[in-house]
mmCIF file of C-alpha atoms in Angstrom:
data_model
loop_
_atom_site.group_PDB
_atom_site.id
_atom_site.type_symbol
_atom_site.label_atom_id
_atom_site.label_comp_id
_atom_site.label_asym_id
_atom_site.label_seq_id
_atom_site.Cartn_x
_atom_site.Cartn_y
_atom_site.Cartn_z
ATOM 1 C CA UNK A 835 59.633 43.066 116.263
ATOM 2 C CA UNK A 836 57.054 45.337 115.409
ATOM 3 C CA UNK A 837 53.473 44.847 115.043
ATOM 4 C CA UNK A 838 51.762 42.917 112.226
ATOM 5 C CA UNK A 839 51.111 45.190 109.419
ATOM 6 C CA UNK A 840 47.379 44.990 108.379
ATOM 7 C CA UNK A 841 46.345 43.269 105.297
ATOM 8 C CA UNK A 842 44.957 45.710 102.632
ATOM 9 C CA UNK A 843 51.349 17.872 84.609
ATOM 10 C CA UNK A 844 53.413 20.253 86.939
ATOM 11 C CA UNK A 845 50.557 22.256 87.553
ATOM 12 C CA UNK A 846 50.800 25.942 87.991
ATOM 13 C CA UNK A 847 47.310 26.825 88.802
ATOM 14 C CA UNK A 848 48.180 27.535 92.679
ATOM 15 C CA UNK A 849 51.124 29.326 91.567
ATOM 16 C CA UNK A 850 48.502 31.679 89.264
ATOM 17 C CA UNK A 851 45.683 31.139 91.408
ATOM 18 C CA UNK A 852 47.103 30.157 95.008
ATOM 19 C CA UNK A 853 45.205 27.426 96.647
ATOM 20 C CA UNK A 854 41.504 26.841 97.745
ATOM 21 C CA UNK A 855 40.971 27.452 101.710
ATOM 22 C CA UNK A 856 38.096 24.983 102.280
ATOM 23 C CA UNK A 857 38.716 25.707 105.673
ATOM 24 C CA UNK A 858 37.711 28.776 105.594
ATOM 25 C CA UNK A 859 35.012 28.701 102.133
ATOM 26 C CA UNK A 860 33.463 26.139 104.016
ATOM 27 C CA UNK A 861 34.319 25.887 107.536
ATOM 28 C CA UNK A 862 31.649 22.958 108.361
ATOM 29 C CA UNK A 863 32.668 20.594 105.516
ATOM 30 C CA UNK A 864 33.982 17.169 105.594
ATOM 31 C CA UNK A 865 37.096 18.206 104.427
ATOM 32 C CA UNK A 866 37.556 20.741 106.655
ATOM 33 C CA UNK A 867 36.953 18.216 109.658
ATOM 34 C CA UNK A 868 39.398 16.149 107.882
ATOM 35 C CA UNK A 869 42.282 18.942 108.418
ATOM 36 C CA UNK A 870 40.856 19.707 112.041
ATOM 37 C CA UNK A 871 41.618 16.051 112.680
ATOM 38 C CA UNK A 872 45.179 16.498 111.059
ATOM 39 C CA UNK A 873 45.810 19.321 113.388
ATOM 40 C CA UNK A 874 44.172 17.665 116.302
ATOM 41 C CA UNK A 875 46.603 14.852 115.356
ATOM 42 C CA UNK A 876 49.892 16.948 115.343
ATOM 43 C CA UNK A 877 48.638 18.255 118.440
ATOM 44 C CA UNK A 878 48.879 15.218 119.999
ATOM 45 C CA UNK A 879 51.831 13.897 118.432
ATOM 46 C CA UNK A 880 53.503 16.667 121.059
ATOM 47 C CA UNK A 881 52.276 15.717 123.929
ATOM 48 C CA UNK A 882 55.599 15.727 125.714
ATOM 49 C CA UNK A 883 56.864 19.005 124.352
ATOM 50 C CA UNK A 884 55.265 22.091 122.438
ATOM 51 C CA UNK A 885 55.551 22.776 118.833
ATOM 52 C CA UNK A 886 56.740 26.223 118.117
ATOM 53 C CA UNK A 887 57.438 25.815 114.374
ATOM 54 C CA UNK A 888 56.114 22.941 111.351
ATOM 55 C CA UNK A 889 57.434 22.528 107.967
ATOM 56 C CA UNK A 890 55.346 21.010 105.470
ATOM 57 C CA UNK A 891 56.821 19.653 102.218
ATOM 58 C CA UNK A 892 56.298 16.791 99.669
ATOM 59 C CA UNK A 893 58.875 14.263 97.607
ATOM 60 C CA UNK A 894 57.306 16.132 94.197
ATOM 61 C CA UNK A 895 55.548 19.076 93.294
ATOM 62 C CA UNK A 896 52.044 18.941 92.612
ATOM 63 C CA UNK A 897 50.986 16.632 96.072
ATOM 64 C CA UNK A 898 49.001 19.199 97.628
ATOM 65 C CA UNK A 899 51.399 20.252 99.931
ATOM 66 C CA UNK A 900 50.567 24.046 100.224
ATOM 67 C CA UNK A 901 47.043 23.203 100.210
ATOM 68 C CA UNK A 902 47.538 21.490 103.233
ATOM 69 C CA UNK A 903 49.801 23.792 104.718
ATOM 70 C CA UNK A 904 47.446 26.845 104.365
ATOM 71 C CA UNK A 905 44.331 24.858 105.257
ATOM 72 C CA UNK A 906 46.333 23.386 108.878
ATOM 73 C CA UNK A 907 47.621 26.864 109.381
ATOM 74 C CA UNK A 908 44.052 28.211 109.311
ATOM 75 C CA UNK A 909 43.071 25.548 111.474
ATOM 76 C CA UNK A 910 45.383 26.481 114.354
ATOM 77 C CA UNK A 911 44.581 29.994 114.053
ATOM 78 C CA UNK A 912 41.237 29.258 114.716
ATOM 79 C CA UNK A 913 41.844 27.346 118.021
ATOM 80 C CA UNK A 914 43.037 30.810 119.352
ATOM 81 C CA UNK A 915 46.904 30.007 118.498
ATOM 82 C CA UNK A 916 48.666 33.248 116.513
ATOM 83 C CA UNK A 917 49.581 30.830 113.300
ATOM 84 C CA UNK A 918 51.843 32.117 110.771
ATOM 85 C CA UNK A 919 52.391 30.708 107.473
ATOM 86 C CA UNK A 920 55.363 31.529 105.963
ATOM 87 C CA UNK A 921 56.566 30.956 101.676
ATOM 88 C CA UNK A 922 59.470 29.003 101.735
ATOM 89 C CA UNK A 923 59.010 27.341 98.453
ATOM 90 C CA UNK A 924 60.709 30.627 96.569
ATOM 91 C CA UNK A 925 60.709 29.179 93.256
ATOM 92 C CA UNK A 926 56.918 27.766 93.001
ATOM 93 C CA UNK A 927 55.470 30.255 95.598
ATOM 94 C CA UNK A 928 51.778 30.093 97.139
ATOM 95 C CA UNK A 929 50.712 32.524 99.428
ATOM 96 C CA UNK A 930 50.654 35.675 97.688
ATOM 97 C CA UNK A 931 47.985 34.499 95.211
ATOM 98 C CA UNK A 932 46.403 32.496 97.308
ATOM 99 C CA UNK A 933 45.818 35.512 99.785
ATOM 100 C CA UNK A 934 45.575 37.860 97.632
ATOM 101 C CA UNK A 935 48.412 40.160 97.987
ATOM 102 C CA UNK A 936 49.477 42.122 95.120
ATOM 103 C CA UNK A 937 52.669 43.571 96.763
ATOM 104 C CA UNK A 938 55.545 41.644 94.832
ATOM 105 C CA UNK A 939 57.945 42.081 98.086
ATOM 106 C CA UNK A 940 57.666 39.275 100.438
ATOM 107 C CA UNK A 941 60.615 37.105 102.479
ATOM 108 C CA UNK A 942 63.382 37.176 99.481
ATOM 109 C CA UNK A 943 63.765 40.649 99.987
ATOM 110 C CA UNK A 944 64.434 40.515 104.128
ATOM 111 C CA UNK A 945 66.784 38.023 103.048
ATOM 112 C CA UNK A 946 68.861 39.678 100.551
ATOM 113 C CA UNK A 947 68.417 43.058 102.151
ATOM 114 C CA UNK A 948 70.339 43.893 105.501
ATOM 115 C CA UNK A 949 67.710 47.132 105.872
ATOM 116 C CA UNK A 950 64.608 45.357 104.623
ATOM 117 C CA UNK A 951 61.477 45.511 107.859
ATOM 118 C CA UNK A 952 59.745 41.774 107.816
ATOM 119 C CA UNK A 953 57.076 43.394 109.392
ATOM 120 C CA UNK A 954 56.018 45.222 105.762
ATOM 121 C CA UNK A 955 55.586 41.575 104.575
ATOM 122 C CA UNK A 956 53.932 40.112 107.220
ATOM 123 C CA UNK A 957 50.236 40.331 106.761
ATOM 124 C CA UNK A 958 46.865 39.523 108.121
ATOM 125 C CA UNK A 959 44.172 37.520 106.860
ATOM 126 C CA UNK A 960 40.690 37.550 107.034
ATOM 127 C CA UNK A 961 41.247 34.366 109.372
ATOM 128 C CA UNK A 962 41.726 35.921 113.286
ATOM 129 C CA UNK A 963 45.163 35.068 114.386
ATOM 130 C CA UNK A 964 46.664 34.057 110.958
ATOM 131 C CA UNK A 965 49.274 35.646 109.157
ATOM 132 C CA UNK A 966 51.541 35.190 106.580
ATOM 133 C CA UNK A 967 54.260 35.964 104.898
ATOM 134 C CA UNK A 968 54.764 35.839 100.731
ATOM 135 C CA UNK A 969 58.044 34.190 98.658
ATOM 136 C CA UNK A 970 58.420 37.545 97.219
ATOM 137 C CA UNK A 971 60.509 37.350 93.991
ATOM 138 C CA UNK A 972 61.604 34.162 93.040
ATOM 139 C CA UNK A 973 65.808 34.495 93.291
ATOM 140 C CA UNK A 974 68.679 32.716 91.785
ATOM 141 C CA UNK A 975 69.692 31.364 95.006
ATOM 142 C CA UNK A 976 67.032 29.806 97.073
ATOM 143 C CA UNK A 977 69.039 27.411 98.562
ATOM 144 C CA UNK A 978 71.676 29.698 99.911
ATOM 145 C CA UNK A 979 69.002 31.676 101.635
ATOM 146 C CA UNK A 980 67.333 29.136 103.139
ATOM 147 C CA UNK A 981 70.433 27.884 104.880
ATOM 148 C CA UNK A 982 71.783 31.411 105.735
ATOM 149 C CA UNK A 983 71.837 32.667 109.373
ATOM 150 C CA UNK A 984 69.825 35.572 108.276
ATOM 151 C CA UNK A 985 67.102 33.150 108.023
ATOM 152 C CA UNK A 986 68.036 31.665 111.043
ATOM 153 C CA UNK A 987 67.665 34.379 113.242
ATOM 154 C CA UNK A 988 64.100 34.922 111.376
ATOM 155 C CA UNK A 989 63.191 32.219 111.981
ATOM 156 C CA UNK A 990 63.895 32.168 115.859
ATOM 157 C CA UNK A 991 62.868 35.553 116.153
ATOM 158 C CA UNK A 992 59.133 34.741 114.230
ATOM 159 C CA UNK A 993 59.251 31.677 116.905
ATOM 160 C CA UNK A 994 59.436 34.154 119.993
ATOM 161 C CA UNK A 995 56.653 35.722 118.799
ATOM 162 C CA UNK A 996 54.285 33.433 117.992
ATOM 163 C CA UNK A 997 52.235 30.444 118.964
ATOM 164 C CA UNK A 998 53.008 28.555 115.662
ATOM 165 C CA UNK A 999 55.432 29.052 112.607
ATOM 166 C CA UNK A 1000 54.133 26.788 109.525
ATOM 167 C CA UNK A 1001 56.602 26.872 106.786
ATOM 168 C CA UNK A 1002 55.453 25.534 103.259
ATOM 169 C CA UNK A 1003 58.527 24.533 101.758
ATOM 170 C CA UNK A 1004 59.601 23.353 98.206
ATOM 171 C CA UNK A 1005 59.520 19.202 97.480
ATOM 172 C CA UNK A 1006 62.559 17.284 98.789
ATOM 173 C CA UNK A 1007 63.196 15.533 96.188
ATOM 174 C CA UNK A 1008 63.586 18.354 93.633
ATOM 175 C CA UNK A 1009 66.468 20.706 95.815
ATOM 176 C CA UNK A 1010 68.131 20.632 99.119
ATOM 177 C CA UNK A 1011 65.981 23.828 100.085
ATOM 178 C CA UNK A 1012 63.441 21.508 102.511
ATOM 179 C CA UNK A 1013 66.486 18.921 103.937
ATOM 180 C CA UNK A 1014 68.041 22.466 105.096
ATOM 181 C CA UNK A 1015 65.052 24.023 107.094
ATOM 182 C CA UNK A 1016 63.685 20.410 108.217
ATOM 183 C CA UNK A 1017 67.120 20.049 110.275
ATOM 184 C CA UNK A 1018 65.864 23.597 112.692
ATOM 185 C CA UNK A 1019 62.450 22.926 112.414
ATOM 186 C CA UNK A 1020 60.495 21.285 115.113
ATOM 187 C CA UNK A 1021 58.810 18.945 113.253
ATOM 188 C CA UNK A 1022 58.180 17.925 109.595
ATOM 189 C CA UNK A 1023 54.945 16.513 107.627
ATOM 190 C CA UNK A 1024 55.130 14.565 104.689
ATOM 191 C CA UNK A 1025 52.685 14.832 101.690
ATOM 192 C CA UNK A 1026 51.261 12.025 99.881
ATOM 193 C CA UNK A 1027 49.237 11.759 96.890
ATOM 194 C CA UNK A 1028 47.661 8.608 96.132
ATOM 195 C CA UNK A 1029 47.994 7.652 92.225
ATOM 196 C CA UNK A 1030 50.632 10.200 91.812
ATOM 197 C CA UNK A 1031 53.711 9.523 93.931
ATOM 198 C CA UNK A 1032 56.088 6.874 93.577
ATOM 199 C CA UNK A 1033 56.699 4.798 96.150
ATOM 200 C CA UNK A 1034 60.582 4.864 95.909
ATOM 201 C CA UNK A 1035 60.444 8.252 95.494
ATOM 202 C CA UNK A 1036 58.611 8.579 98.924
ATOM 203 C CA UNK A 1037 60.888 6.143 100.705
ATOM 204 C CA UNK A 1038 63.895 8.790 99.061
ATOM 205 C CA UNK A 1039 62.301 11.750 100.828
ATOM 206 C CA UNK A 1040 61.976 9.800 103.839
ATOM 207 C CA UNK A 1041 65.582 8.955 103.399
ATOM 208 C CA UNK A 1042 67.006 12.441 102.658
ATOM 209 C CA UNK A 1043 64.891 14.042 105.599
ATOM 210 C CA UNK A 1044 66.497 11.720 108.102
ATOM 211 C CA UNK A 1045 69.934 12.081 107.174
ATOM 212 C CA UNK A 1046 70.010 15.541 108.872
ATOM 213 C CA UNK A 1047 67.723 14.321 111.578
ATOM 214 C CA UNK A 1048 64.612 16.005 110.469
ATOM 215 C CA UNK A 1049 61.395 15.259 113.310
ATOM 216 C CA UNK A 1050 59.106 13.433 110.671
ATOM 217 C CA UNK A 1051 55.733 13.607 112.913
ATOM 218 C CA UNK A 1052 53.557 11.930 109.999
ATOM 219 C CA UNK A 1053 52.567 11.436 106.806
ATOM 220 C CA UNK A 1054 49.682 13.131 104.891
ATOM 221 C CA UNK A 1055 47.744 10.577 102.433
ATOM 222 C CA UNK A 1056 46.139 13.132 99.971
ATOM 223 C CA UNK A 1057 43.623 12.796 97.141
ATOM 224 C CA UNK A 1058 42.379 9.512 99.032
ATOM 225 C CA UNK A 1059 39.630 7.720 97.125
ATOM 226 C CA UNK A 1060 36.741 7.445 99.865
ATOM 227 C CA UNK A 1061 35.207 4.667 98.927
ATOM 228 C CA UNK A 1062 37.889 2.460 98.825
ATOM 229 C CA UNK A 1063 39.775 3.460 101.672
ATOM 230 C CA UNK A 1064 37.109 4.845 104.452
ATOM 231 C CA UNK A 1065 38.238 8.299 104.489
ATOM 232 C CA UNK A 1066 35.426 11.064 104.386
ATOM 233 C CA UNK A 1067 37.073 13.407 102.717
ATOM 234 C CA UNK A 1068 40.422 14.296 100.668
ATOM 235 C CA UNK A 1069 43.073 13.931 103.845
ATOM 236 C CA UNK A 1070 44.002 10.769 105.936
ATOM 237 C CA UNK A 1071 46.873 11.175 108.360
ATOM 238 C CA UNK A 1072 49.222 8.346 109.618
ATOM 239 C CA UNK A 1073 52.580 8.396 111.526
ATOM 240 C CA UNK A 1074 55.434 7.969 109.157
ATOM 241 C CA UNK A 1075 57.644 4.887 109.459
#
């Protein structure tokens, strides 16, 4: 692989907008701590073996799942570890906006196309050792290309190269898309958004994930009310069970 090329209600605002990195806006916050404990948490979690690659995913859309995965990538990367974040979810995509990258190209066309270079969609950020890679545009079959062995080989390839893959990945519950990247992953977090998931729904995800014997390493409680529950900020984090 080449080197990095240099950086030049469902609710669609992310999708328009991308996502607000309050980990890097405001990089002594109590939120931010709140993902710097996440990560710390994760880090942990592995103390008997080393995580080369995270997926991050949610039962719906709308739990905050790529705000958490671009915030905890950004958080690695800034321990030192070469952290990249990769668009998985290719039909409510992130990162482009959120990074601001106007090229349209991003991992649907390595995918599709046998001659297409990864390395002209992997890019920089303004974060030191934390890249990322875009959906691209949004295909009729994201499914297919998530479980093809083109994507397998990326994704052991990316793995080689880096400290830490992070993939943000669509909802479980919706398509099959996260079930079929959880099962190569190393390990898998679950987003939770108080007052807005269902509790079956959860316990579904849950369910789904472990049929293919997906390494759930914890669960995300998002949008926490502080003063009821003791959190400081937005984020608590508790093993799943």
């Amino acid at each position: 692989m080449a080197l990095f090329k240099k950086k030049k209600k469902l609710d669609t605002n992310s999708m328009e907008k991308g996502v607000y990195l309050v980990t890097i806006a405001k990089p002594t916050s109590v939120d931010t701590e709140q993902f710097n404990t996440i990560r710390t948490n994760i880090t942990f979690s592995s103390a008997d073996t080393e995580y080369k690659s995270l997926m991050i995913t949610s039962s719906v859309a709308s739990e905050g799942k790529s705000t958490t995965a671009a915030n905890i990538a950004a958080s690695f990367a800034k321990q030192g570890l070469s952290t990249l974040l990769v668009d998985t979810d290719l039909r409510r995509p992130t990162i482009a906006a959120t990074f601001g990258i106007a090229d349209p190209r991003g991992l649907t066309n390595f995918l599709t196309d046998r001659d297409f270079d990864i390395n002209d969609v992997i890019y920089e950020t303004t974060v030191d050792n934390l890249f990322v890679i875009p959906a691209g545009p949004i295909p009729p079959n994201p499914s297919e290309l998530m479980g093809s062995r083109r994507m397998d080989k990326l994704r052991e390839a990316l793995e080689e190269k880096l400290d830490l893959v992070i993939y943000d990945a669509p909802p479980v519950l919706s398509v099959t898309d996260a079930q079929l990247l959880s099962a190569k992953v190393d390990g898998t977090l679950l987003i939770v958004r108080q007052g807005f998931a269902e509790k079956e729904g959860v316990r579904q995800a849950v369910d789904l994930l472990k049929h293919v014997n997906a390494h759930i390493i914890g669960v995300v409680l998002n949008d926490v009310d502080a003063s009821t529950d003791g959190y400081y900020g937005y984020y608590g984090y508790g093993k799943e069970k």
